[in-house]
Every structure is written in structure tokens, then in C-alpha cells.
mmCIF file of C-alpha atoms in Angstrom:
data_model
loop_
_atom_site.group_PDB
_atom_site.id
_atom_site.type_symbol
_atom_site.label_atom_id
_atom_site.label_comp_id
_atom_site.label_asym_id
_atom_site.label_seq_id
_atom_site.Cartn_x
_atom_site.Cartn_y
_atom_site.Cartn_z
ATOM 1 C CA LEU A 1 102.578 114.039 89.448
ATOM 2 C CA SER A 2 99.418 113.222 87.796
ATOM 3 C CA LEU A 3 97.285 115.772 85.500
ATOM 4 C CA LEU A 4 94.186 115.836 84.595
ATOM 5 C CA ALA A 5 93.188 118.128 81.318
ATOM 6 C CA ASP A 6 90.920 119.088 78.543
ATOM 7 C CA ARG A 7 91.774 117.430 75.474
ATOM 8 C CA ASP A 8 92.958 119.872 73.655
ATOM 9 C CA LEU A 9 95.355 120.131 76.777
ATOM 10 C CA GLU A 10 94.550 123.669 77.583
ATOM 11 C CA VAL A 11 92.872 123.407 80.375
ATOM 12 C CA LEU A 12 94.240 121.945 84.124
ATOM 13 C CA CYS A 13 91.011 120.590 85.523
ATOM 14 C CA GLY A 14 92.902 118.885 88.652
ATOM 15 C CA PHE A 15 95.799 117.872 89.095
ATOM 16 C CA VAL A 16 97.640 115.060 92.130
ATOM 17 C CA ILE A 17 100.822 114.645 93.969
ATOM 18 C CA SER A 18 101.648 111.338 95.010
ATOM 19 C CA LYS A 19 104.180 108.942 96.371
ATOM 20 C CA ILE A 20 104.200 105.305 96.959
ATOM 21 C CA LYS A 21 105.995 104.354 100.196
ATOM 22 C CA ASP A 22 106.155 101.745 102.963
ATOM 23 C CA GLY A 23 103.138 100.000 101.213
ATOM 24 C CA ALA A 24 100.944 102.664 101.088
ATOM 25 C CA LEU A 25 100.347 105.137 98.186
ATOM 26 C CA SER A 26 100.369 108.582 100.424
ATOM 27 C CA ILE A 27 98.502 111.841 98.621
ATOM 28 C CA TYR A 28 100.630 115.113 98.753
ATOM 29 C CA LYS A 29 98.252 117.384 97.342
ATOM 30 C CA ILE A 30 95.256 117.189 95.527
ATOM 31 C CA ALA A 31 93.706 120.460 94.095
ATOM 32 C CA VAL A 32 90.743 121.211 91.506
ATOM 33 C CA PRO A 33 90.308 124.508 90.454
ATOM 34 C CA LEU A 34 87.063 126.370 92.038
ATOM 35 C CA ALA A 35 85.275 126.814 88.782
ATOM 36 C CA PHE A 36 85.232 122.902 88.453
ATOM 37 C CA ARG A 37 84.390 122.093 91.845
ATOM 38 C CA GLY A 38 81.312 119.667 92.343
ATOM 39 C CA HIS A 39 81.288 118.731 88.792
ATOM 40 C CA GLY A 40 83.425 115.178 90.265
ATOM 41 C CA PHE A 41 87.164 115.933 88.723
ATOM 42 C CA GLY A 42 88.348 115.560 91.938
ATOM 43 C CA ARG A 43 86.723 112.263 92.710
ATOM 44 C CA TYR A 44 87.714 111.175 89.240
ATOM 45 C CA ILE A 45 91.096 112.082 90.227
ATOM 46 C CA MET A 46 91.296 109.861 93.168
ATOM 47 C CA ASP A 47 89.146 106.932 91.927
ATOM 48 C CA GLU A 48 91.893 106.702 88.795
ATOM 49 C CA HIS A 49 94.346 107.019 91.090
ATOM 50 C CA MET A 50 93.616 104.323 93.654
ATOM 51 C CA LYS A 51 92.979 102.538 90.625
ATOM 52 C CA ALA A 52 96.587 102.553 89.487
ATOM 53 C CA ALA A 53 97.599 101.386 92.529
ATOM 54 C CA LYS A 54 95.901 98.461 92.997
ATOM 55 C CA LYS A 55 97.856 97.169 90.069
ATOM 56 C CA VAL A 56 100.924 98.165 92.181
ATOM 57 C CA PRO A 57 102.448 94.960 93.840
ATOM 58 C CA GLY A 58 102.877 96.290 97.489
ATOM 59 C CA VAL A 59 100.365 98.979 98.062
ATOM 60 C CA TYR A 60 98.023 98.363 100.936
ATOM 61 C CA ASP A 61 96.560 101.632 101.681
ATOM 62 C CA VAL A 62 95.779 104.887 100.872
ATOM 63 C CA CYS A 63 96.494 107.845 102.999
ATOM 64 C CA LEU A 64 96.580 111.766 103.370
ATOM 65 C CA SER A 65 95.983 114.452 105.297
ATOM 66 C CA SER A 66 92.562 116.774 104.672
ATOM 67 C CA LEU A 67 91.588 120.090 105.217
ATOM 68 C CA PRO A 68 88.878 120.015 108.165
ATOM 69 C CA ALA A 69 86.174 121.165 104.503
ATOM 70 C CA ALA A 70 87.417 118.017 102.446
ATOM 71 C CA VAL A 71 86.981 115.427 105.336
ATOM 72 C CA ALA A 72 83.211 114.564 104.002
ATOM 73 C CA PHE A 73 84.598 114.439 100.828
ATOM 74 C CA TYR A 74 87.256 111.730 101.229
ATOM 75 C CA LYS A 75 84.445 109.792 103.667
ATOM 76 C CA ARG A 76 82.148 109.617 100.236
ATOM 77 C CA LEU A 77 85.148 107.858 98.959
ATOM 78 C CA GLY A 78 85.722 105.213 101.613
ATOM 79 C CA PHE A 79 88.616 106.861 103.764
ATOM 80 C CA LYS A 80 88.213 106.612 107.728
ATOM 81 C CA ALA A 81 89.220 109.712 109.537
ATOM 82 C CA PHE A 82 92.136 109.694 112.445
ATOM 83 C CA GLU A 83 91.643 112.298 114.789
ATOM 84 C CA ASN A 84 94.399 113.957 116.980
ATOM 85 C CA VAL A 85 97.159 112.163 115.194
ATOM 86 C CA ARG A 86 100.595 113.578 114.894
ATOM 87 C CA ILE A 87 102.521 112.767 111.490
ATOM 88 C CA ARG A 88 105.845 112.939 111.257
ATOM 89 C CA SER A 89 106.006 114.024 107.722
ATOM 90 C CA ASP A 90 108.312 116.792 105.300
ATOM 91 C CA GLU A 91 105.701 118.720 104.512
ATOM 92 C CA GLU A 92 103.906 121.667 106.265
ATOM 93 C CA MET A 93 100.538 120.783 108.213
ATOM 94 C CA VAL A 94 98.303 123.173 108.150
ATOM 95 C CA GLU A 95 96.625 123.405 111.241
ATOM 96 C CA GLY A 96 93.331 121.179 111.702
ATOM 97 C CA GLN A 97 94.480 118.598 109.286
ATOM 98 C CA VAL A 98 92.797 115.795 109.710
ATOM 99 C CA TYR A 99 94.582 111.925 108.973
ATOM 100 C CA MET A 100 92.443 110.012 106.952
ATOM 101 C CA GLU A 101 93.326 106.502 105.239
ATOM 102 C CA LYS A 102 91.448 103.972 103.169
ATOM 103 C CA LYS A 103 92.165 100.251 102.782
ATOM 104 C CA LEU A 104 92.717 99.172 99.163
ATOM 105 C CA ARG A 105 93.899 95.542 100.096
ATOM 106 C CA ALA A 106 94.598 93.106 103.435
ATOM 107 C CA ARG A 107 98.407 94.032 104.412
ATOM 108 C CA PRO A 108 99.588 89.868 104.467
ATOM 109 C CA ARG A 109 100.642 88.326 107.757
ATOM 110 C CA ARG A 110 103.884 87.902 109.343
ATOM 111 C CA LYS A 111 105.243 84.734 110.018
#
């Protein structure tokens, strides 16, 4: 869990819940309050989270399931959408979600 708050820690500007598993940073939830949307907070949260993931050895990708309304946002961040992908997950899926990935670095080739 990562939080983005104002300097006084009184106003929550957004959060992200993620986990590193099998060489990927999996984003489970990201949220920015409606009043703060369109001001770059979501982009900042994602950019900082991906920057931190790049420093972790063995992390190669970022993956998430996006609501249809947010697909364009993630595409602007460099994510690629994969239509009709079935995801095995402990999380409940909302109908219409789109699986998306972004490469952080190339995976090593197996010998």
C-alpha cells in the first residue's frame, strides 16, 4: 500500500495497492478522489511506483486490470491492452475489465 497525501498528511490525494509476484509488479487497486482527478496525481502515483519497481532485481513487467474508462489513461503511461484475456485472480473482476501490461525491462533468456 502506498499513499499520496498533502504535506500535512491531512488530505489523501490517492493510493495504490500492489504486489510483486513472478517477476511482475501487479497493481491491484489505484484510486484518486474525484476532486483530485485530472491534476496528475494518478500519473505521479504510477510513475513513482514503476520507478521503485525498476530498482527491484527480478521485476520485469507491470500488470493490471483496468476499467474501460481508464484504458486511455494507462495507454498514455505506456501500457498495452490485451482484449479477451482470462485472468486467474483472488480479486473479484468487474465485467468489462481490460488486462494491461507494461515492460520495465527485458526478461533474461533461458539457457
